[in-house]
PDB file of C-alpha atoms in Angstrom:
ATOM      1  CA  MET B 202     -28.531 -12.304  -6.522  1.00 47.00           C
ATOM      2  CA  THR B 203     -25.681 -12.992  -5.031  1.00 50.00           C
ATOM      3  CA  GLY B 204     -23.500 -12.494  -8.523  1.00 53.00           C
ATOM      4  CA  HIS B 205     -25.611  -8.901  -8.618  1.00 53.00           C
ATOM      5  CA  VAL B 206     -23.809  -7.733  -5.566  1.00 52.00           C
ATOM      6  CA  LEU B 207     -20.598  -9.192  -6.231  1.00 53.00           C
ATOM      7  CA  THR B 208     -20.679  -7.046  -9.863  1.00 55.00           C
ATOM      8  CA  PHE B 209     -22.107  -4.194  -7.927  1.00 53.00           C
ATOM      9  CA  THR B 210     -19.323  -3.848  -4.960  1.00 59.00           C
ATOM     10  CA  GLY B 211     -16.540  -4.692  -7.581  1.00 62.00           C
ATOM     11  CA  THR B 212     -15.580  -8.413  -6.513  1.00 64.00           C
ATOM     12  CA  ALA B 213     -15.168 -11.347  -8.183  1.00 66.00           C
ATOM     13  CA  LEU B 214     -14.681 -13.461  -5.662  1.00 73.00           C
ATOM     14  CA  VAL B 215     -15.486 -14.956  -1.729  1.00 77.00           C
ATOM     15  CA  ALA B 216     -13.781 -17.481   0.100  1.00 81.00           C
ATOM     16  CA  VAL B 217     -14.391 -18.296   3.571  1.00 86.00           C
ATOM     17  CA  TYR B 218     -11.880 -20.084   5.644  1.00 92.00           C
ATOM     18  CA  VAL B 219     -12.567 -22.226   8.988  1.00 94.00           C
ATOM     19  CA  LEU B 220     -10.324 -22.718  11.108  1.00 94.00           C
ATOM     20  CA  ASP B 221      -9.876 -27.076  11.812  1.00 95.00           C
ATOM     21  CA  ALA B 222      -9.964 -29.181  14.477  1.00 94.00           C
ATOM     22  CA  GLU B 223      -6.882 -28.975  16.004  1.00 94.00           C
ATOM     23  CA  GLY B 224      -6.120 -25.245  14.728  1.00 93.00           C
ATOM     24  CA  ALA B 225      -2.993 -25.567  12.392  1.00 94.00           C
ATOM     25  CA  GLU B 226      -4.943 -24.918   8.735  1.00 96.00           C
ATOM     26  CA  LEU B 227      -7.654 -23.216   7.885  1.00 96.00           C
ATOM     27  CA  ARG B 228      -9.908 -24.925   5.227  1.00 96.00           C
ATOM     28  CA  LEU B 229     -11.819 -23.892   2.887  1.00 93.00           C
ATOM     29  CA  ALA B 230     -15.385 -24.220   3.520  1.00 92.00           C
ATOM     30  CA  GLU B 231     -18.094 -21.846   1.340  1.00 84.00           C
ATOM     31  CA  THR B 232     -16.630 -19.651  -2.820  1.00 80.00           C
ATOM     32  CA  VAL B 233     -19.069 -17.128  -4.327  1.00 76.00           C
ATOM     33  CA  ARG B 234     -17.790 -15.935  -7.632  1.00 70.00           C
ATOM     34  CA  GLY B 235     -18.736 -13.941 -10.147  1.00 64.00           C
ATOM     35  CA  ALA B 236     -19.872 -14.331 -13.393  1.00 61.00           C
ATOM     36  CA  GLY B 237     -17.865 -15.773 -15.642  1.00 61.00           C
ATOM     37  CA  ARG B 238     -15.150 -15.809 -13.532  1.00 61.00           C
ATOM     38  CA  SER B 239     -13.531 -19.292 -12.813  1.00 65.00           C
ATOM     39  CA  TYR B 240     -11.020 -19.398  -9.253  1.00 65.00           C
ATOM     40  CA  ALA B 241      -8.486 -22.933  -8.070  1.00 76.00           C
ATOM     41  CA  LEU B 242      -7.909 -21.614  -4.833  1.00 81.00           C
ATOM     42  CA  PRO B 243      -5.847 -23.980  -2.390  1.00 87.00           C
ATOM     43  CA  ALA B 244      -8.370 -26.111  -0.581  1.00 91.00           C
ATOM     44  CA  ARG B 245      -6.495 -24.759   3.556  1.00 93.00           C
ATOM     45  CA  TYR B 246      -3.509 -22.721   4.687  1.00 93.00           C
ATOM     46  CA  PRO B 247      -1.330 -23.549   7.173  1.00 94.00           C
ATOM     47  CA  LEU B 248      -2.226 -21.273  10.267  1.00 93.00           C
ATOM     48  CA  SER B 249       1.580 -20.622  11.217  1.00 91.00           C
ATOM     49  CA  GLY B 250       2.447 -19.314   7.023  1.00 89.00           C
ATOM     50  CA  ARG B 251       1.595 -15.277   5.626  1.00 89.00           C
ATOM     51  CA  SER B 252      -1.433 -16.210   3.521  1.00 90.00           C
ATOM     52  CA  PRO B 253      -3.702 -13.418   3.100  1.00 90.00           C
ATOM     53  CA  VAL B 254      -6.169 -15.706   4.258  1.00 90.00           C
ATOM     54  CA  ALA B 255      -3.883 -16.819   7.753  1.00 94.00           C
ATOM     55  CA  ASP B 256      -3.308 -12.932   7.918  1.00 93.00           C
ATOM     56  CA  ALA B 257      -7.246 -12.445   7.262  1.00 93.00           C
ATOM     57  CA  PHE B 258      -7.823 -14.740  10.418  1.00 93.00           C
ATOM     58  CA  ARG B 259      -5.024 -12.995  12.779  1.00 93.00           C
ATOM     59  CA  ALA B 260      -6.068  -9.909  12.146  1.00 94.00           C
ATOM     60  CA  GLY B 261      -9.740 -10.566  13.050  1.00 94.00           C
ATOM     61  CA  ARG B 262     -11.165  -8.645  10.489  1.00 92.00           C
ATOM     62  CA  PRO B 263     -11.313  -9.283   6.733  1.00 85.00           C
ATOM     63  CA  LEU B 264      -9.131  -8.092   4.079  1.00 84.00           C
ATOM     64  CA  TRP B 265      -9.900  -6.606   0.513  1.00 82.00           C
ATOM     65  CA  LEU B 266      -7.102  -6.713  -1.731  1.00 83.00           C
ATOM     66  CA  THR B 267      -5.984  -5.444  -5.091  1.00 84.00           C
ATOM     67  CA  PRO B 268      -4.261  -7.639  -7.380  1.00 82.00           C
ATOM     68  CA  THR B 269      -1.569  -5.413  -7.091  1.00 88.00           C
ATOM     69  CA  GLU B 270      -1.995  -6.146  -3.438  1.00 88.00           C
ATOM     70  CA  LEU B 271      -2.277 -10.381  -3.552  1.00 83.00           C
ATOM     71  CA  ALA B 272       0.812 -10.621  -5.948  1.00 85.00           C
ATOM     72  CA  ALA B 273       2.673  -8.970  -2.924  1.00 88.00           C
ATOM     73  CA  TYR B 274       1.721 -12.454  -1.210  1.00 86.00           C
ATOM     74  CA  GLY B 275       3.712 -14.166  -4.393  1.00 80.00           C
ATOM     75  CA  PRO B 276       2.532 -17.487  -6.161  1.00 75.00           C
ATOM     76  CA  ILE B 277       0.342 -19.286  -3.692  1.00 61.00           C
ATOM     77  CA  GLY B 278      -0.488 -22.906  -4.777  1.00 50.00           C
ATOM     78  CA  PRO B 279      -2.244 -25.922  -3.463  1.00 44.00           C
ATOM     79  CA  LEU B 280      -1.106 -27.982  -0.091  1.00 45.00           C
TER      80      LEU B 280
END
């Protein structure tokens, strides 16, 4: 059913990051991917850094990024 919802909304990936106990990092808690797609996501992001994850957390709302908007963040590799 989740795959159908992702396809219907045009969403390829949903990732949930949560604040760690120290309040310094956001850690990957859950992902849902569209069928047949594979993504390598960083397991954590520094809260003080510029990333889609940290920006969404600071804004207090989800970010729905197009490929072009995501690319504007530059290469983001695992920590």
